[in-house]
mmCIF file of C-alpha atoms in Angstrom:
data_model
loop_
_atom_site.group_PDB
_atom_site.id
_atom_site.type_symbol
_atom_site.label_atom_id
_atom_site.label_comp_id
_atom_site.label_asym_id
_atom_site.label_seq_id
_atom_site.Cartn_x
_atom_site.Cartn_y
_atom_site.Cartn_z
ATOM 1 C CA MET A 1 -49.401 -73.883 34.659
ATOM 2 C CA ARG A 2 -46.892 -73.224 37.365
ATOM 3 C CA VAL A 3 -46.839 -72.827 41.236
ATOM 4 C CA GLY A 4 -46.048 -69.530 42.764
ATOM 5 C CA VAL A 5 -46.530 -67.744 46.164
ATOM 6 C CA ILE A 6 -47.750 -64.599 47.722
ATOM 7 C CA VAL A 7 -45.241 -62.045 48.202
ATOM 8 C CA ARG A 8 -46.346 -59.395 50.751
ATOM 9 C CA MET A 9 -44.839 -55.820 50.682
ATOM 10 C CA GLU A 10 -44.575 -53.733 53.707
ATOM 11 C CA ALA A 11 -42.721 -50.984 54.893
ATOM 12 C CA ASP A 12 -39.722 -52.771 56.399
ATOM 13 C CA THR A 13 -39.701 -55.292 53.595
ATOM 14 C CA ASP A 14 -36.629 -55.989 51.587
ATOM 15 C CA ILE A 15 -37.848 -57.242 48.297
ATOM 16 C CA ASP A 16 -34.436 -58.486 47.224
ATOM 17 C CA GLU A 17 -34.235 -60.762 50.346
ATOM 18 C CA LYS A 18 -37.892 -62.048 49.473
ATOM 19 C CA PHE A 19 -37.456 -62.731 46.189
ATOM 20 C CA ALA A 20 -34.332 -64.479 46.791
ATOM 21 C CA GLU A 21 -36.579 -66.620 49.292
ATOM 22 C CA VAL A 22 -39.275 -67.541 46.584
ATOM 23 C CA ARG A 23 -36.029 -68.750 44.288
ATOM 24 C CA ALA A 24 -34.891 -70.653 47.072
ATOM 25 C CA MET A 25 -38.204 -72.549 47.412
ATOM 26 C CA GLY A 26 -38.041 -73.576 43.594
ATOM 27 C CA MET A 27 -40.622 -71.054 42.575
ATOM 28 C CA GLU A 28 -40.343 -68.299 39.578
ATOM 29 C CA SER A 29 -43.620 -66.313 40.213
ATOM 30 C CA CYS A 30 -45.658 -64.584 42.616
ATOM 31 C CA GLN A 31 -48.527 -62.344 43.217
ATOM 32 C CA LEU A 32 -47.263 -58.973 44.898
ATOM 33 C CA VAL A 33 -49.556 -57.825 47.700
ATOM 34 C CA CYS A 34 -49.398 -54.431 49.462
ATOM 35 C CA TRP A 35 -51.799 -52.773 51.855
ATOM 36 C CA GLU A 36 -49.189 -49.396 52.147
ATOM 37 C CA ARG A 37 -50.357 -46.342 50.303
ATOM 38 C CA LYS A 38 -46.647 -44.870 51.147
ATOM 39 C CA ILE A 39 -45.203 -47.729 49.035
ATOM 40 C CA ILE A 40 -47.465 -47.546 46.081
ATOM 41 C CA ASN A 41 -46.471 -43.883 45.908
ATOM 42 C CA ASP A 42 -42.485 -44.230 46.101
ATOM 43 C CA GLU A 43 -41.062 -44.169 42.642
ATOM 44 C CA LYS A 44 -37.820 -45.760 44.457
ATOM 45 C CA ALA A 45 -39.822 -49.185 45.446
ATOM 46 C CA ALA A 46 -40.830 -49.666 41.641
ATOM 47 C CA GLU A 47 -37.392 -49.379 40.688
ATOM 48 C CA ALA A 48 -36.382 -51.681 43.737
ATOM 49 C CA ILE A 49 -39.146 -54.715 42.748
ATOM 50 C CA LEU A 50 -38.367 -54.401 39.421
ATOM 51 C CA ALA A 51 -34.355 -54.694 40.165
ATOM 52 C CA ALA A 52 -35.170 -57.672 42.230
ATOM 53 C CA ALA A 53 -37.801 -59.443 40.006
ATOM 54 C CA GLU A 54 -34.901 -59.126 37.114
ATOM 55 C CA LYS A 55 -31.961 -60.505 39.359
ATOM 56 C CA HIS A 56 -34.063 -63.330 40.639
ATOM 57 C CA GLY A 57 -35.999 -64.248 37.544
ATOM 58 C CA ILE A 58 -39.454 -63.828 39.275
ATOM 59 C CA THR A 59 -42.416 -62.933 37.417
ATOM 60 C CA ILE A 60 -45.073 -60.773 39.136
ATOM 61 C CA SER A 61 -48.261 -62.437 37.835
ATOM 62 C CA ALA A 62 -50.342 -60.116 39.622
ATOM 63 C CA PHE A 63 -50.663 -56.942 41.769
ATOM 64 C CA TRP A 64 -53.048 -57.530 44.842
ATOM 65 C CA CYS A 65 -53.823 -53.779 46.010
ATOM 66 C CA GLY A 66 -55.272 -53.301 49.531
ATOM 67 C CA TRP A 67 -57.150 -50.355 50.880
ATOM 68 C CA GLY A 68 -57.032 -47.905 54.003
ATOM 69 C CA GLY A 69 -59.534 -47.920 56.719
ATOM 70 C CA ARG A 70 -60.740 -50.321 59.223
ATOM 71 C CA LYS A 71 -61.273 -53.627 58.200
ATOM 72 C CA VAL A 72 -62.847 -56.791 60.193
ATOM 73 C CA TRP A 73 -62.731 -60.457 58.330
ATOM 74 C CA ASP A 74 -66.136 -61.562 59.655
ATOM 75 C CA PHE A 75 -69.904 -61.788 58.782
ATOM 76 C CA TYR A 76 -70.958 -58.642 60.814
ATOM 77 C CA ASP A 77 -68.705 -55.976 60.994
ATOM 78 C CA GLY A 78 -67.059 -57.191 57.837
ATOM 79 C CA GLN A 79 -70.429 -56.119 56.100
ATOM 80 C CA LEU A 80 -69.678 -52.545 57.118
ATOM 81 C CA THR A 81 -65.743 -52.423 56.952
ATOM 82 C CA LEU A 82 -64.479 -54.702 53.633
ATOM 83 C CA GLY A 83 -63.734 -53.609 50.233
ATOM 84 C CA LEU A 84 -65.791 -50.986 48.205
ATOM 85 C CA VAL A 85 -69.194 -51.800 49.384
ATOM 86 C CA PRO A 86 -69.344 -49.435 52.757
ATOM 87 C CA ALA A 87 -70.114 -45.792 51.577
ATOM 88 C CA ASP A 88 -68.193 -44.310 54.203
ATOM 89 C CA TYR A 89 -64.712 -45.806 52.956
ATOM 90 C CA ARG A 90 -65.254 -45.822 49.333
ATOM 91 C CA ALA A 91 -64.171 -42.704 47.883
ATOM 92 C CA GLU A 92 -60.777 -43.089 49.549
ATOM 93 C CA ARG A 93 -60.498 -46.387 48.846
ATOM 94 C CA VAL A 94 -61.125 -46.038 45.214
ATOM 95 C CA ARG A 95 -58.153 -43.561 45.271
ATOM 96 C CA MET A 96 -55.702 -45.927 46.614
ATOM 97 C CA LEU A 97 -56.878 -48.068 44.124
ATOM 98 C CA LEU A 98 -56.325 -45.642 41.245
ATOM 99 C CA GLU A 99 -52.631 -45.131 42.606
ATOM 100 C CA GLY A 100 -52.234 -49.076 42.926
ATOM 101 C CA SER A 101 -52.959 -49.295 39.246
ATOM 102 C CA ASP A 102 -50.637 -46.692 38.140
ATOM 103 C CA PHE A 103 -47.973 -48.420 40.220
ATOM 104 C CA ALA A 104 -48.507 -52.129 38.596
ATOM 105 C CA LYS A 105 -48.272 -50.181 35.324
ATOM 106 C CA LYS A 106 -44.628 -49.044 36.307
ATOM 107 C CA LEU A 107 -43.893 -52.809 37.109
ATOM 108 C CA GLY A 108 -45.451 -53.909 33.877
ATOM 109 C CA VAL A 109 -48.291 -56.019 35.853
ATOM 110 C CA ILE A 110 -51.520 -56.592 33.657
ATOM 111 C CA ASP A 111 -53.779 -58.279 36.197
ATOM 112 C CA PHE A 112 -54.792 -55.856 39.127
ATOM 113 C CA VAL A 113 -56.648 -57.604 42.097
ATOM 114 C CA THR A 114 -58.318 -56.664 45.110
ATOM 115 C CA HIS A 115 -61.439 -57.440 47.286
ATOM 116 C CA VAL A 116 -64.343 -55.305 46.568
ATOM 117 C CA GLY A 117 -66.562 -56.637 49.509
ATOM 118 C CA TYR A 118 -70.064 -57.918 50.241
ATOM 119 C CA MET A 119 -71.518 -57.053 46.888
ATOM 120 C CA PRO A 120 -75.269 -56.888 47.374
ATOM 121 C CA GLU A 121 -76.868 -59.748 45.769
ATOM 122 C CA ASN A 122 -80.224 -57.641 45.307
ATOM 123 C CA PRO A 123 -79.084 -55.468 42.159
ATOM 124 C CA TYR A 124 -82.060 -53.087 42.913
ATOM 125 C CA ASP A 125 -80.063 -52.653 46.396
ATOM 126 C CA PRO A 126 -78.878 -48.897 46.325
ATOM 127 C CA ASN A 127 -75.507 -49.851 47.478
ATOM 128 C CA TYR A 128 -75.376 -52.420 44.528
ATOM 129 C CA GLN A 129 -75.188 -49.330 42.193
ATOM 130 C CA GLY A 130 -72.647 -47.106 44.328
ATOM 131 C CA THR A 131 -70.369 -50.052 44.504
ATOM 132 C CA LEU A 132 -70.742 -51.045 40.950
ATOM 133 C CA ASN A 133 -70.077 -47.268 40.021
ATOM 134 C CA ALA A 134 -66.712 -47.272 42.148
ATOM 135 C CA CYS A 135 -65.760 -50.555 40.382
ATOM 136 C CA LYS A 136 -66.414 -49.033 37.110
ATOM 137 C CA GLU A 137 -63.862 -46.157 37.801
ATOM 138 C CA VAL A 138 -61.358 -48.582 38.761
ATOM 139 C CA ALA A 139 -61.738 -50.640 35.862
ATOM 140 C CA GLU A 140 -61.389 -47.357 33.467
ATOM 141 C CA ARG A 141 -58.146 -46.749 35.036
ATOM 142 C CA CYS A 142 -56.841 -50.316 34.684
ATOM 143 C CA LYS A 143 -58.146 -50.279 30.935
ATOM 144 C CA LYS A 144 -56.235 -47.124 30.698
ATOM 145 C CA ASN A 145 -53.130 -48.620 31.953
ATOM 146 C CA GLY A 146 -53.421 -51.878 30.040
ATOM 147 C CA GLN A 147 -54.674 -53.517 32.625
ATOM 148 C CA VAL A 148 -57.656 -55.877 33.708
ATOM 149 C CA PHE A 149 -59.318 -55.566 37.191
ATOM 150 C CA LEU A 150 -59.938 -59.015 39.114
ATOM 151 C CA PHE A 151 -62.116 -59.461 41.826
ATOM 152 C CA GLU A 152 -60.545 -61.849 44.419
ATOM 153 C CA THR A 153 -63.398 -64.237 45.463
ATOM 154 C CA GLY A 154 -64.827 -64.789 48.764
ATOM 155 C CA GLN A 155 -67.204 -62.356 50.007
ATOM 156 C CA GLU A 156 -70.010 -62.724 47.266
ATOM 157 C CA THR A 157 -71.971 -65.567 45.641
ATOM 158 C CA PRO A 158 -70.297 -66.583 41.979
ATOM 159 C CA VAL A 159 -73.357 -65.443 40.592
ATOM 160 C CA THR A 160 -73.431 -61.923 42.172
ATOM 161 C CA LEU A 161 -69.679 -61.446 41.030
ATOM 162 C CA LYS A 162 -70.543 -62.734 37.362
ATOM 163 C CA ARG A 163 -73.691 -60.330 37.324
ATOM 164 C CA ALA A 164 -71.297 -57.369 38.570
ATOM 165 C CA MET A 165 -68.824 -58.133 36.076
ATOM 166 C CA GLN A 166 -71.009 -58.189 33.208
ATOM 167 C CA ASP A 167 -72.728 -54.685 34.179
ATOM 168 C CA ILE A 168 -69.457 -53.345 34.663
ATOM 169 C CA GLU A 169 -68.538 -54.433 30.950
ATOM 170 C CA LYS A 170 -71.600 -52.900 29.538
ATOM 171 C CA SER A 171 -70.030 -49.657 30.533
ATOM 172 C CA VAL A 172 -66.128 -49.985 30.251
ATOM 173 C CA GLY A 173 -66.015 -52.904 27.456
ATOM 174 C CA GLU A 174 -65.873 -56.391 27.551
ATOM 175 C CA GLY A 175 -62.407 -58.061 28.963
ATOM 176 C CA CYS A 176 -62.077 -55.168 31.391
ATOM 177 C CA VAL A 177 -62.692 -57.301 34.584
ATOM 178 C CA GLY A 178 -61.874 -60.710 35.671
ATOM 179 C CA VAL A 179 -61.726 -62.958 38.749
ATOM 180 C CA ASN A 180 -58.702 -64.223 40.735
ATOM 181 C CA LEU A 181 -60.409 -67.195 42.245
ATOM 182 C CA ASP A 182 -59.794 -68.205 45.821
ATOM 183 C CA PRO A 183 -61.092 -71.475 46.387
ATOM 184 C CA ALA A 184 -60.689 -71.663 50.158
ATOM 185 C CA ASN A 185 -62.568 -68.371 50.358
ATOM 186 C CA LEU A 186 -65.541 -69.477 48.434
ATOM 187 C CA LEU A 187 -65.640 -72.154 51.456
ATOM 188 C CA MET A 188 -64.506 -70.478 54.297
ATOM 189 C CA TYR A 189 -67.159 -67.702 53.513
ATOM 190 C CA GLY A 190 -69.779 -70.448 52.833
ATOM 191 C CA LYS A 191 -70.273 -68.782 49.446
ATOM 192 C CA ALA A 192 -69.675 -71.826 46.936
ATOM 193 C CA ASN A 193 -67.862 -74.950 46.130
ATOM 194 C CA PRO A 194 -65.032 -73.892 43.920
ATOM 195 C CA VAL A 195 -65.376 -77.015 41.675
ATOM 196 C CA ASP A 196 -68.889 -75.458 40.853
ATOM 197 C CA ALA A 197 -68.267 -71.910 40.835
ATOM 198 C CA LEU A 198 -66.046 -72.278 37.757
ATOM 199 C CA GLU A 199 -69.064 -73.261 35.713
ATOM 200 C CA VAL A 200 -70.506 -70.023 36.697
ATOM 201 C CA PHE A 201 -67.567 -67.633 35.848
ATOM 202 C CA GLY A 202 -64.838 -70.061 34.750
ATOM 203 C CA GLU A 203 -64.127 -67.699 31.512
ATOM 204 C CA TYR A 204 -63.389 -64.898 33.653
ATOM 205 C CA VAL A 205 -60.697 -66.697 35.703
ATOM 206 C CA ARG A 206 -57.261 -64.887 35.053
ATOM 207 C CA GLY A 207 -55.952 -65.849 38.679
ATOM 208 C CA VAL A 208 -55.972 -68.519 40.812
ATOM 209 C CA HIS A 209 -54.769 -68.842 44.834
ATOM 210 C CA GLY A 210 -53.573 -72.105 45.888
ATOM 211 C CA LYS A 211 -55.124 -72.006 49.697
ATOM 212 C CA ASP A 212 -57.587 -74.424 51.559
ATOM 213 C CA GLY A 213 -60.080 -74.228 54.231
ATOM 214 C CA LYS A 214 -63.530 -75.283 55.769
ATOM 215 C CA TYR A 215 -67.004 -73.805 55.564
ATOM 216 C CA PRO A 216 -67.962 -71.958 58.820
ATOM 217 C CA THR A 217 -69.673 -73.503 61.378
ATOM 218 C CA ASP A 218 -70.447 -70.345 63.300
ATOM 219 C CA GLY A 219 -72.905 -67.516 61.762
ATOM 220 C CA HIS A 220 -71.007 -64.953 62.909
ATOM 221 C CA PHE A 221 -67.016 -65.935 61.792
ATOM 222 C CA LEU A 222 -65.319 -67.496 58.672
ATOM 223 C CA GLY A 223 -64.406 -70.846 58.108
ATOM 224 C CA GLU A 224 -61.335 -72.119 59.299
ATOM 225 C CA GLU A 225 -57.981 -71.704 56.816
ATOM 226 C CA VAL A 226 -55.932 -75.229 56.622
ATOM 227 C CA PRO A 227 -52.973 -76.396 54.947
ATOM 228 C CA ILE A 228 -53.494 -77.301 51.160
ATOM 229 C CA GLY A 229 -54.771 -80.631 51.019
ATOM 230 C CA GLN A 230 -56.348 -80.580 54.638
ATOM 231 C CA GLY A 231 -59.507 -78.718 53.804
ATOM 232 C CA LYS A 232 -62.766 -79.102 51.627
ATOM 233 C CA VAL A 233 -61.448 -77.719 48.446
ATOM 234 C CA ASN A 234 -61.136 -80.780 46.070
ATOM 235 C CA TYR A 235 -57.816 -80.145 44.504
ATOM 236 C CA PRO A 236 -57.581 -83.164 42.391
ATOM 237 C CA VAL A 237 -60.989 -82.056 40.595
ATOM 238 C CA PHE A 238 -60.447 -78.401 41.075
ATOM 239 C CA VAL A 239 -57.418 -78.326 39.014
ATOM 240 C CA GLU A 240 -58.718 -80.715 36.552
ATOM 241 C CA ARG A 241 -61.695 -78.278 35.933
ATOM 242 C CA LEU A 242 -59.404 -75.422 35.745
ATOM 243 C CA LYS A 243 -57.613 -77.314 32.732
ATOM 244 C CA GLU A 244 -61.044 -77.747 31.039
ATOM 245 C CA ALA A 245 -61.722 -74.004 31.486
ATOM 246 C CA GLY A 246 -58.820 -73.390 29.404
ATOM 247 C CA TYR A 247 -56.665 -71.950 32.381
ATOM 248 C CA ASP A 248 -53.019 -72.117 32.048
ATOM 249 C CA GLY A 249 -51.827 -69.638 34.533
ATOM 250 C CA ASP A 250 -50.403 -69.865 37.687
ATOM 251 C CA ILE A 251 -51.719 -71.302 41.061
ATOM 252 C CA THR A 252 -50.475 -69.048 43.491
ATOM 253 C CA ILE A 253 -50.081 -70.073 47.044
ATOM 254 C CA GLU A 254 -51.292 -68.079 49.930
ATOM 255 C CA ARG A 255 -50.741 -69.507 53.314
ATOM 256 C CA GLU A 256 -52.101 -66.828 56.016
ATOM 257 C CA ILE A 257 -49.779 -67.687 58.910
ATOM 258 C CA SER A 258 -46.290 -66.900 59.730
ATOM 259 C CA GLY A 259 -42.973 -68.113 60.646
ATOM 260 C CA GLU A 260 -41.424 -71.719 59.865
ATOM 261 C CA GLU A 261 -44.692 -73.400 59.802
ATOM 262 C CA GLN A 262 -45.933 -71.199 56.952
ATOM 263 C CA LYS A 263 -42.644 -72.036 55.285
ATOM 264 C CA LYS A 264 -43.099 -76.056 55.784
ATOM 265 C CA ASP A 265 -47.097 -75.732 54.387
ATOM 266 C CA ILE A 266 -46.119 -73.612 51.507
ATOM 267 C CA LEU A 267 -43.366 -76.136 50.138
ATOM 268 C CA ALA A 268 -45.670 -79.134 51.205
ATOM 269 C CA GLY A 269 -48.572 -77.242 49.146
ATOM 270 C CA LYS A 270 -46.177 -76.929 46.328
ATOM 271 C CA GLU A 271 -45.192 -80.514 45.981
ATOM 272 C CA TYR A 272 -49.038 -81.516 46.007
ATOM 273 C CA LEU A 273 -50.188 -78.839 43.359
ATOM 274 C CA GLU A 274 -47.205 -79.659 41.102
ATOM 275 C CA GLN A 275 -48.333 -83.456 41.095
ATOM 276 C CA LEU A 276 -51.653 -82.665 40.174
ATOM 277 C CA ILE A 277 -50.528 -80.200 37.693
ATOM 278 C CA GLY A 278 -48.219 -83.274 36.119
#
């Protein structure tokens, strides 16, 4: 179990510089995040990423693919704008995810991750089946590309997520889906305690984010993200439960601020997590 970090690919990103920074922070792995459709359809982008990864000795543990259209990270407009749940955005976003899976294949990356959105808890909700069909299409492409389609936690309860994965597996086959477990998201969306969530879907976890946060205190807005060790994620117990569940992959730090404070928090989080992994 290693500690890695999120690397974001944008139109003006110098990936060689990014990977050099990862190594300078004493890390050897990352999850590569991209919301830019232009990048995932650029043959030269994949070549540049592979060259930089080899040069700096960086393992890309997962490719995190975003999607286009309006997105609001709250409890109201988020229901209407996030992931594959909103029918108005669904078809176009599926196309981008299919393209993203093909891009991840060029990188030799097996784990393909996204936010699916506020998956309906009621399996008889018409929107549940529509979302499920979209997920199946993405999972089929991932399977064809030798990948596993991972749900990033947060917007759905653990039971809803497990049901969706089981329903997808009935059509696409066992092992086609998994979980990218962001423990802070489960808290910040008010969906679950991440330690307890492992009892629900622990066998599906293939990736983990190192992030911390607090429960929401307002019915409209997410809880606050804070530096690792300063929130409500019980990391000592969480890491032990990961080990008990058989997880031996990376914990990839995500700190959603910018500047020097972000780097300071990442390095402090790395030291904290490495002590727990010990």
